[in-house]
Amino acid sequence: MAPQAELRALDAVIIGAGFAGLYALHRMRDVLGLDARVYEAGDGVGGTWYWNRYPGARCDSESFYYCYSFSEELEQEWEWTSKYPEQPEILGYLNHVADRFDLRRDIQLSTRVTSAEFDESADLWRVRTERGEEISARYVISAVGCLSAANVPDVPGLDRFEGDWYHTGRWPHEGVDFTGKRVGLIGTGSTGIQATPVIAAQADHLTVFQRTANYSIPARNKPLDAEEWAEIKTRYREIRERTRASRAGFPYAPTERSAEDLTPAEQQALCEELWAEGGFRFLWGSFHDLLSNEQTNDIVAEFVRGKIREVVHDPEVAEMLAPKDHPYGSKRPPIDTDYYATFNRDDVTLVDIRRAPIVEITPRGVRTEAGEHELDVIVFATGFDAMTGALLRIDIRGRDGQSLTEKWHGGPRTYLGLQVAGFPNLFTITGPGSPSVLTNMPVAIEQHVEWISDCIEHMRAKGLTRIEAQPDAEEAWVDHVNDVASKTLFIKAASWYVGANIPGKKRVFMPYPGGLIEYGKRCNEVASSGYEGFELGSANA
Ligand code: N01
């Protein structure tokens, strides 16, 4: 008979030790004084930045605002080396945060949470781990990340492939040496676009398998010097205020400009200026209706196609790379360094798998409807089961034993992306239905963690033991998210925002596209009205 697992009692179980989990632990333990513990599947902290070690992995929001803002001391002592730091530097930062706030003693690594079941009689969750532990906790806080459940496509024959294969989101810690190798890379999202130039520089030959052409904007990365840091540090409070008061968590004033205000020549000049600046300014700095007006979007999309045709020498390859089937920004826009120019190399081939799809993986490579490509290594840059995948891989059961998988069979349903009706005391940091992936993530994460921590503080002050989103509030929020999404161009693309990358996944627009300002206002109103839309109670009542 298996030994009976010892029950550990905690106030809060936090699942995941990335940006969200680390801050949640600091807040729950050091601010609220809760007995809180993080359970993390990886062997180290860092979340996304622990797992995604693929060549070229770097941040594509600028470093000085892609970081925590909750501690002025932290922001004054940390200096990023460049505008868009590489993965090891970001992982180093998160490790520094774990040490600086003495978080490690309450983080249990190499421990995957497998199930969580709500006990209605006591208002407690019973959480189980792969190691056979059982923990009871008043609160479960999911910090599992929006893009953490790797998607390896189910291509027939992969098990017979005689070379090596990797998914970018599960990259080996020791790295991969591509020297002298024929490499095939499947996927041209942000990850594939970052990895392509770096792998091409090392491999003997790189074949990129493209299903959907993507609009990528040059990053224009550069080192940040001492003078720039001195300036950023004196302005940090103002930068943070602007970031929090912005629609998407970027410290830039939103543009009020419409394309109609400019002549075609002026429109082109503006696009040139933003292209020269690079990065996300290209998305946020052009026209206010870029993501809601097809005519406006066409101007910007055609400008990017023109740039691709300018950079890529072979007109046929340029046409393959120029996206024509979705508006610019309707899929998450990648930021790159020399992506399009890489296709001018003699040792790089682009294969259109929309026209001739992959049929199978053979022992020697990849076979499409047009023929076989012999390869030594296959890299899957095929993304994630986004927003719901990581949570649904845990067997979560709420009131009356209902599973979250059952509840979300028609797509995720939440109230404010923070809670799910029927699942009391379960909080989802940047859950579906919140702005999350449409924003600069650390800003969205801090807002959620602070809201959750204020909510728990309120409950403790009132002696309450249960908070649960109400079905009608959830329904109204889901309708609101769909209504806002229906007025944008996001719904014109088969993106991971709607789950289109996962065969069989119900197509529902998952993040909240109304922006951080509207969203934050709504969250604050809910809290100050005594948590409207939630029912609060006590097991003893
Ligand atoms: O994943 P993706 P990603 N056969 O889903 C293709 C963040 N991120 O890892 O578009 C063939 O975007 C798929 O094709 P299609 C960022 O939010 C941030 O690149 O579905 N191809 C697509 O081309 C980003 O959006 C940073 O037709 C298949 C690609 O694989 C998110 O992570 C850096 C396929 C997947 O693109 C995910 O990016 C990198 C199949 N069966 C990523 N299945 C930062 O710097 C999928 N594809 C912060």
PDB file of C-alpha atoms and ligand atoms in Angstrom, residues 49 54 58-61 66 147 151 153-155 168 186-192 194 209 211-212 214 331-332 353-354 358 381-384 437 494 496 500-501, ligand 1:
ATOM      1  CA  TRP A  49      12.322  32.897 -19.223  1.00  0.00           C
ATOM      2  CA  TYR A  54      16.047  28.944 -27.917  1.00  0.00           C
ATOM      3  CA  ARG A  58      15.040  37.956 -26.142  1.00  0.00           C
ATOM      4  CA  CYS A  59      12.504  40.361 -24.859  1.00  0.00           C
ATOM      5  CA  ASP A  60      10.669  42.403 -27.457  1.00  0.00           C
ATOM      6  CA  SER A  61       9.317  45.096 -25.159  1.00  0.00           C
ATOM      7  CA  TYR A  66       9.576  45.138 -19.176  1.00  0.00           C
ATOM      8  CA  LEU A 147       2.138  30.978 -23.046  1.00  0.00           C
ATOM      9  CA  ASN A 151       2.331  22.947 -28.649  1.00  0.00           C
ATOM     10  CA  PRO A 153       1.964  19.403 -33.536  1.00  0.00           C
ATOM     11  CA  ASP A 154       0.801  15.871 -33.936  1.00  0.00           C
ATOM     12  CA  VAL A 155       2.635  15.186 -37.212  1.00  0.00           C
ATOM     13  CA  THR A 168      11.583  26.180 -28.610  1.00  0.00           C
ATOM     14  CA  ILE A 186       8.624  24.959 -38.388  1.00  0.00           C
ATOM     15  CA  GLY A 187       6.735  28.102 -37.437  1.00  0.00           C
ATOM     16  CA  THR A 188       7.110  31.805 -38.141  1.00  0.00           C
ATOM     17  CA  GLY A 189       5.599  33.480 -35.078  1.00  0.00           C
ATOM     18  CA  SER A 190       7.637  35.745 -32.758  1.00  0.00           C
ATOM     19  CA  THR A 191       9.776  32.781 -31.707  1.00  0.00           C
ATOM     20  CA  GLY A 192      10.573  31.429 -35.182  1.00  0.00           C
ATOM     21  CA  GLN A 194      13.777  35.534 -33.500  1.00  0.00           C
ATOM     22  CA  PHE A 209       8.573  25.949 -43.059  1.00  0.00           C
ATOM     23  CA  ARG A 211       2.277  28.241 -42.793  1.00  0.00           C
ATOM     24  CA  THR A 212       1.347  31.892 -42.323  1.00  0.00           C
ATOM     25  CA  ASN A 214       3.971  37.366 -40.633  1.00  0.00           C
ATOM     26  CA  LYS A 331      -1.906  38.379 -34.779  1.00  0.00           C
ATOM     27  CA  ARG A 332       0.701  39.218 -32.130  1.00  0.00           C
ATOM     28  CA  ILE A 353       3.468  24.760 -46.230  1.00  0.00           C
ATOM     29  CA  ARG A 354       0.170  26.537 -46.760  1.00  0.00           C
ATOM     30  CA  ILE A 358       3.521  18.835 -44.274  1.00  0.00           C
ATOM     31  CA  ALA A 381       8.664  26.988 -33.128  1.00  0.00           C
ATOM     32  CA  THR A 382       4.987  26.109 -33.122  1.00  0.00           C
ATOM     33  CA  GLY A 383       3.894  28.070 -30.092  1.00  0.00           C
ATOM     34  CA  PHE A 384       1.622  27.225 -27.218  1.00  0.00           C
ATOM     35  CA  VAL A 437      -1.164  39.160 -23.680  1.00  0.00           C
ATOM     36  CA  ALA A 494      -6.754  32.716 -37.246  1.00  0.00           C
ATOM     37  CA  TRP A 496      -3.654  31.865 -30.952  1.00  0.00           C
ATOM     38  CA  ALA A 500      -6.929  28.690 -33.887  1.00  0.00           C
ATOM     39  CA  ASN A 501      -3.445  27.146 -33.641  1.00  0.00           C
TER      40      ASN A 501
HETATM   41  O1  N01 B   1       4.123  30.933 -31.344  1.00  0.00           O
HETATM   42  P1  N01 B   1       3.029  31.419 -32.406  1.00  0.00           P
HETATM   43  P2  N01 B   1       5.481  31.671 -30.896  1.00  0.00           P
HETATM   44  N1  N01 B   1       2.225  23.099 -38.719  1.00  0.00           N
HETATM   45  O2  N01 B   1       1.805  30.627 -32.076  1.00  0.00           O
HETATM   46  C1  N01 B   1       3.069  27.720 -36.795  1.00  0.00           C
HETATM   47  C2  N01 B   1       5.277  35.394 -27.184  1.00  0.00           C
HETATM   48  N2  N01 B   1       6.683  35.584 -27.483  1.00  0.00           N
HETATM   49  O3  N01 B   1       6.179  30.760 -29.973  1.00  0.00           O
HETATM   50  O4  N01 B   1       0.301  31.188 -37.843  1.00  0.00           O
HETATM   51  C3  N01 B   1       2.902  24.143 -39.215  1.00  0.00           C
HETATM   52  O5  N01 B   1       2.928  32.861 -32.479  1.00  0.00           O
HETATM   53  C4  N01 B   1       2.104  28.872 -36.763  1.00  0.00           C
HETATM   54  O6  N01 B   1       1.450  28.985 -37.985  1.00  0.00           O
HETATM   55  P3  N01 B   1       0.003  29.733 -38.048  1.00  0.00           P
HETATM   56  C5  N01 B   1       4.436  36.282 -28.089  1.00  0.00           C
HETATM   57  O7  N01 B   1       3.316  36.729 -27.398  1.00  0.00           O
HETATM   58  C6  N01 B   1       7.257  36.655 -26.930  1.00  0.00           C
HETATM   59  O8  N01 B   1       6.205  32.192 -32.071  1.00  0.00           O
HETATM   60  O9  N01 B   1      -0.800  29.166 -36.906  1.00  0.00           O
HETATM   61  N3  N01 B   1       3.053  25.301 -38.599  1.00  0.00           N
HETATM   62  C7  N01 B   1       3.052  30.014 -36.454  1.00  0.00           C
HETATM   63  O10 N01 B   1       3.734  30.443 -37.578  1.00  0.00           O
HETATM   64  C8  N01 B   1       4.082  35.327 -29.174  1.00  0.00           C
HETATM   65  O11 N01 B   1       2.976  35.688 -29.945  1.00  0.00           O
HETATM   66  C9  N01 B   1       8.562  36.907 -27.145  1.00  0.00           C
HETATM   67  O12 N01 B   1      -0.516  29.376 -39.375  1.00  0.00           O
HETATM   68  C10 N01 B   1       2.474  25.432 -37.399  1.00  0.00           C
HETATM   69  C11 N01 B   1       4.034  29.359 -35.494  1.00  0.00           C
HETATM   70  O13 N01 B   1       4.001  27.970 -35.751  1.00  0.00           O
HETATM   71  C12 N01 B   1       3.861  34.068 -28.375  1.00  0.00           C
HETATM   72  O14 N01 B   1       4.910  34.073 -27.435  1.00  0.00           O
HETATM   73  C13 N01 B   1       9.305  36.077 -27.965  1.00  0.00           C
HETATM   74  C14 N01 B   1       1.749  24.383 -36.816  1.00  0.00           C
HETATM   75  C15 N01 B   1       3.675  29.561 -34.051  1.00  0.00           C
HETATM   76  O15 N01 B   1       3.638  30.912 -33.771  1.00  0.00           O
HETATM   77  C16 N01 B   1       3.925  32.799 -29.165  1.00  0.00           C
HETATM   78  O16 N01 B   1       4.973  32.912 -30.124  1.00  0.00           O
HETATM   79  C17 N01 B   1       8.700  34.976 -28.530  1.00  0.00           C
HETATM   80  C18 N01 B   1       1.634  23.185 -37.532  1.00  0.00           C
HETATM   81  N4  N01 B   1       0.930  22.160 -37.058  1.00  0.00           N
HETATM   82  C19 N01 B   1       7.386  34.724 -28.277  1.00  0.00           C
HETATM   83  N5  N01 B   1       1.312  24.808 -35.603  1.00  0.00           N
HETATM   84  C20 N01 B   1       9.169  38.072 -26.467  1.00  0.00           C
HETATM   85  O17 N01 B   1      10.135  38.559 -26.902  1.00  0.00           O
HETATM   86  C21 N01 B   1       1.738  26.069 -35.460  1.00  0.00           C
HETATM   87  N6  N01 B   1       2.441  26.441 -36.541  1.00  0.00           N
HETATM   88  C22 N01 B   1       8.592  38.632 -25.227  1.00  0.00           C
END
